[in-house]
């Protein structure tokens, strides 16, 4: 669980309000409307406070006529025009901002390095990108508790304070004496609410993570008969969430808010006899007394709105803080501004004395060197965990090496615009990930501009066209229902996906190892036919896939222990030969 860390709230708010700048003209209009609204709102009580002046004067009709003349048009305008205009503006700003915050976070998440995703659960990002953003949007557009309300409540507080000061300035002094300690206490209480709210969000995020894991891993859960255990784990997470929500709720509503609203609900009624005493003793005239009662109630009400905005602002900064925590994480892989585009990739790949560790102190690759000429095939073989896939990860610049250089077309990878390389690179992995959408979309994924004909041609070349045609819906079948596809079929879709890109550089990472030998042989044939002239790195522990490679590297615990062609390595009778024997023995 991420711990609550104290951040400068002011800095957070400055960062946040930068997003608001494009809407300045709409906010200006909101402020103007709020002013008009506030004045109209204050009108009845101003009129009411004048009532005693008319008592016993015989001018009651005049007073009523005057009131109606003022109030009717003002309130008609207020509700019909101003209110709907304000609501529309608030709605529009909220919608646009919530989109913007999501876009910025999503783009950032996609740009972060893989190492980031390996250290944080997926559910956490889902929670931050959805719930956290939704929690602080009201700050910008809620007419009752957000920033738009603030202008009007400050204005009305000042207006009422001014009216009280005309009636009896000493009343303001007495009120301040009572309010300062109460509001100081509330401020302290809200610090606890804020901490509890952070905890609540961390628990809710764990809940999302647990839910996401149990849905994604449902096959494993069922196969290992862990349903009961998973349900219990989820319920436990739920119970913890409930506990933290209760704590935050009780603290805020029953303690902090109770004290906060006490000036309106307790102090004001209790002060009435005191005001009456001042009037009866002749210290304030009766007309002022009448005004003070009304104005002080209104002032306390709007002061509470203003004060509660600033306290709630402290709560809003909790999700804001979480939002920026993610946004402030820098990608580990950064390209220089003038990174070179390799528009026409030749496909030469070179590793020069490369060392690499995922975590400091645990070296995975040691002194790896090889040079692969364009169009040639390099095979990497070794036991599981030897570091084979890590070589591919480095070549694709998913990570940077700790020492040594990696070059593509003689350019250092750190100076290259990787998008230009990836646009011409194909990757076929052991597990094929099919995205939601049709089979056609999934093949076209690698090249969104490919025509339908090109999709079909790629599928034909990958030997999967006939299988797709026989599926219900054919190319338009939803791949999310890809459970209907066998491992071999999915693998061929991955090959079609790579083919449609017409890559110059191709990585096959255990691309056939989960298949039966008949399917594997068919796929190897497809690969050989299609990828003849493409620089290919084949990572495999299956000898039959790599016998015709131009160079075979044998990796053991991150080091190259043998290299050469198949026949030479067989002659050497070392590690490669052992792999070979094991497979021959296994298959016969
Ligand atoms: P191979 O492809 O030869 O099976 P890998 O290159 O996948 O091996 O992994 C080599 C070693 O690096 C293994 O010990 C593995 O546990 C470790 N490893 C792989 N990926 C990561 C990672 N993201 N973080 C930390 N260690 C990793």
Short mmCIF file of N, CA and C and ligand atoms in Angstrom, two decimals, residues 118 358-359 364 382-391 393 399 509-510 539 555, ligand 1:
data_model
loop_
_atom_site.label_atom_id
_atom_site.label_comp_id
_atom_site.label_asym_id
_atom_site.label_seq_id
_atom_site.Cartn_x
_atom_site.Cartn_y
_atom_site.Cartn_z
N UNK A 118 6.18 -3.75 -13.82
CA UNK A 118 6.49 -4.97 -13.09
C UNK A 118 6.51 -4.74 -11.59
N UNK A 358 18.35 -6.71 -14.14
CA UNK A 358 17.04 -6.08 -13.89
C UNK A 358 17.08 -5.35 -12.56
N UNK A 359 17.77 -6.02 -11.59
CA UNK A 359 17.93 -5.37 -10.29
C UNK A 359 19.42 -5.30 -9.97
N UNK A 364 22.16 -10.43 -15.09
CA UNK A 364 21.43 -11.41 -15.90
C UNK A 364 22.21 -11.70 -17.19
N UNK A 382 19.40 -21.94 -24.96
CA UNK A 382 19.90 -22.04 -23.59
C UNK A 382 18.78 -22.50 -22.69
N UNK A 383 19.15 -22.88 -21.48
CA UNK A 383 18.14 -23.38 -20.55
C UNK A 383 17.19 -22.24 -20.19
N UNK A 384 16.06 -22.59 -19.64
CA UNK A 384 15.10 -21.59 -19.21
C UNK A 384 15.75 -20.71 -18.14
N UNK A 385 15.59 -19.40 -18.27
CA UNK A 385 16.19 -18.48 -17.29
C UNK A 385 17.61 -18.08 -17.63
N UNK A 386 18.14 -18.56 -18.78
CA UNK A 386 19.52 -18.24 -19.13
C UNK A 386 19.69 -16.78 -19.53
N UNK A 387 18.59 -16.14 -19.95
CA UNK A 387 18.69 -14.73 -20.32
C UNK A 387 18.36 -14.48 -21.80
N UNK A 388 17.76 -15.46 -22.46
CA UNK A 388 17.49 -15.35 -23.90
C UNK A 388 16.52 -14.20 -24.20
N UNK A 389 15.38 -14.21 -23.52
CA UNK A 389 14.38 -13.17 -23.79
C UNK A 389 14.91 -11.80 -23.42
N UNK A 390 15.79 -11.77 -22.42
CA UNK A 390 16.35 -10.48 -22.00
C UNK A 390 17.12 -9.86 -23.16
N UNK A 391 17.79 -10.68 -23.96
CA UNK A 391 18.52 -10.13 -25.12
C UNK A 391 17.53 -9.43 -26.06
N UNK A 393 14.59 -8.22 -25.20
CA UNK A 393 14.09 -7.02 -24.51
C UNK A 393 15.04 -5.84 -24.70
N UNK A 399 14.52 -2.09 -22.13
CA UNK A 399 15.44 -1.74 -21.04
C UNK A 399 16.74 -1.28 -21.67
N UNK A 509 10.32 -15.26 -30.18
CA UNK A 509 10.70 -15.62 -28.81
C UNK A 509 9.89 -16.83 -28.36
N UNK A 510 10.49 -17.97 -28.45
CA UNK A 510 9.80 -19.23 -28.11
C UNK A 510 8.44 -19.27 -28.82
N UNK A 539 14.70 -17.15 -30.70
CA UNK A 539 14.98 -17.61 -29.35
C UNK A 539 14.19 -18.89 -29.15
N UNK A 555 23.62 -19.92 -24.64
CA UNK A 555 23.68 -19.05 -23.46
C UNK A 555 23.56 -19.91 -22.20
P1 LIG B 1 14.99 -17.04 -20.76
O1 LIG B 1 14.36 -16.29 -21.86
O2 LIG B 1 16.33 -17.57 -21.12
O3 LIG B 1 14.13 -18.09 -20.17
P2 LIG B 1 14.86 -14.52 -19.37
O4 LIG B 1 15.69 -13.65 -20.21
O5 LIG B 1 13.39 -14.41 -19.49
O6 LIG B 1 15.31 -16.05 -19.57
O7 LIG B 1 15.22 -14.30 -17.84
C1 LIG B 1 16.54 -14.36 -17.39
C2 LIG B 1 16.56 -14.11 -15.88
O8 LIG B 1 16.10 -12.82 -15.62
C3 LIG B 1 15.67 -15.06 -15.10
O9 LIG B 1 16.37 -15.42 -13.94
C4 LIG B 1 14.47 -14.22 -14.73
O10 LIG B 1 13.98 -14.60 -13.48
C5 LIG B 1 15.04 -12.84 -14.68
N1 LIG B 1 14.05 -11.85 -15.12
C6 LIG B 1 13.37 -11.84 -16.28
N2 LIG B 1 12.57 -10.76 -16.38
C7 LIG B 1 12.76 -10.06 -15.23
C8 LIG B 1 12.25 -8.83 -14.72
N3 LIG B 1 11.40 -8.10 -15.41
N4 LIG B 1 12.66 -8.42 -13.52
C9 LIG B 1 13.54 -9.13 -12.81
N5 LIG B 1 14.08 -10.29 -13.23
C10 LIG B 1 13.71 -10.74 -14.43
#
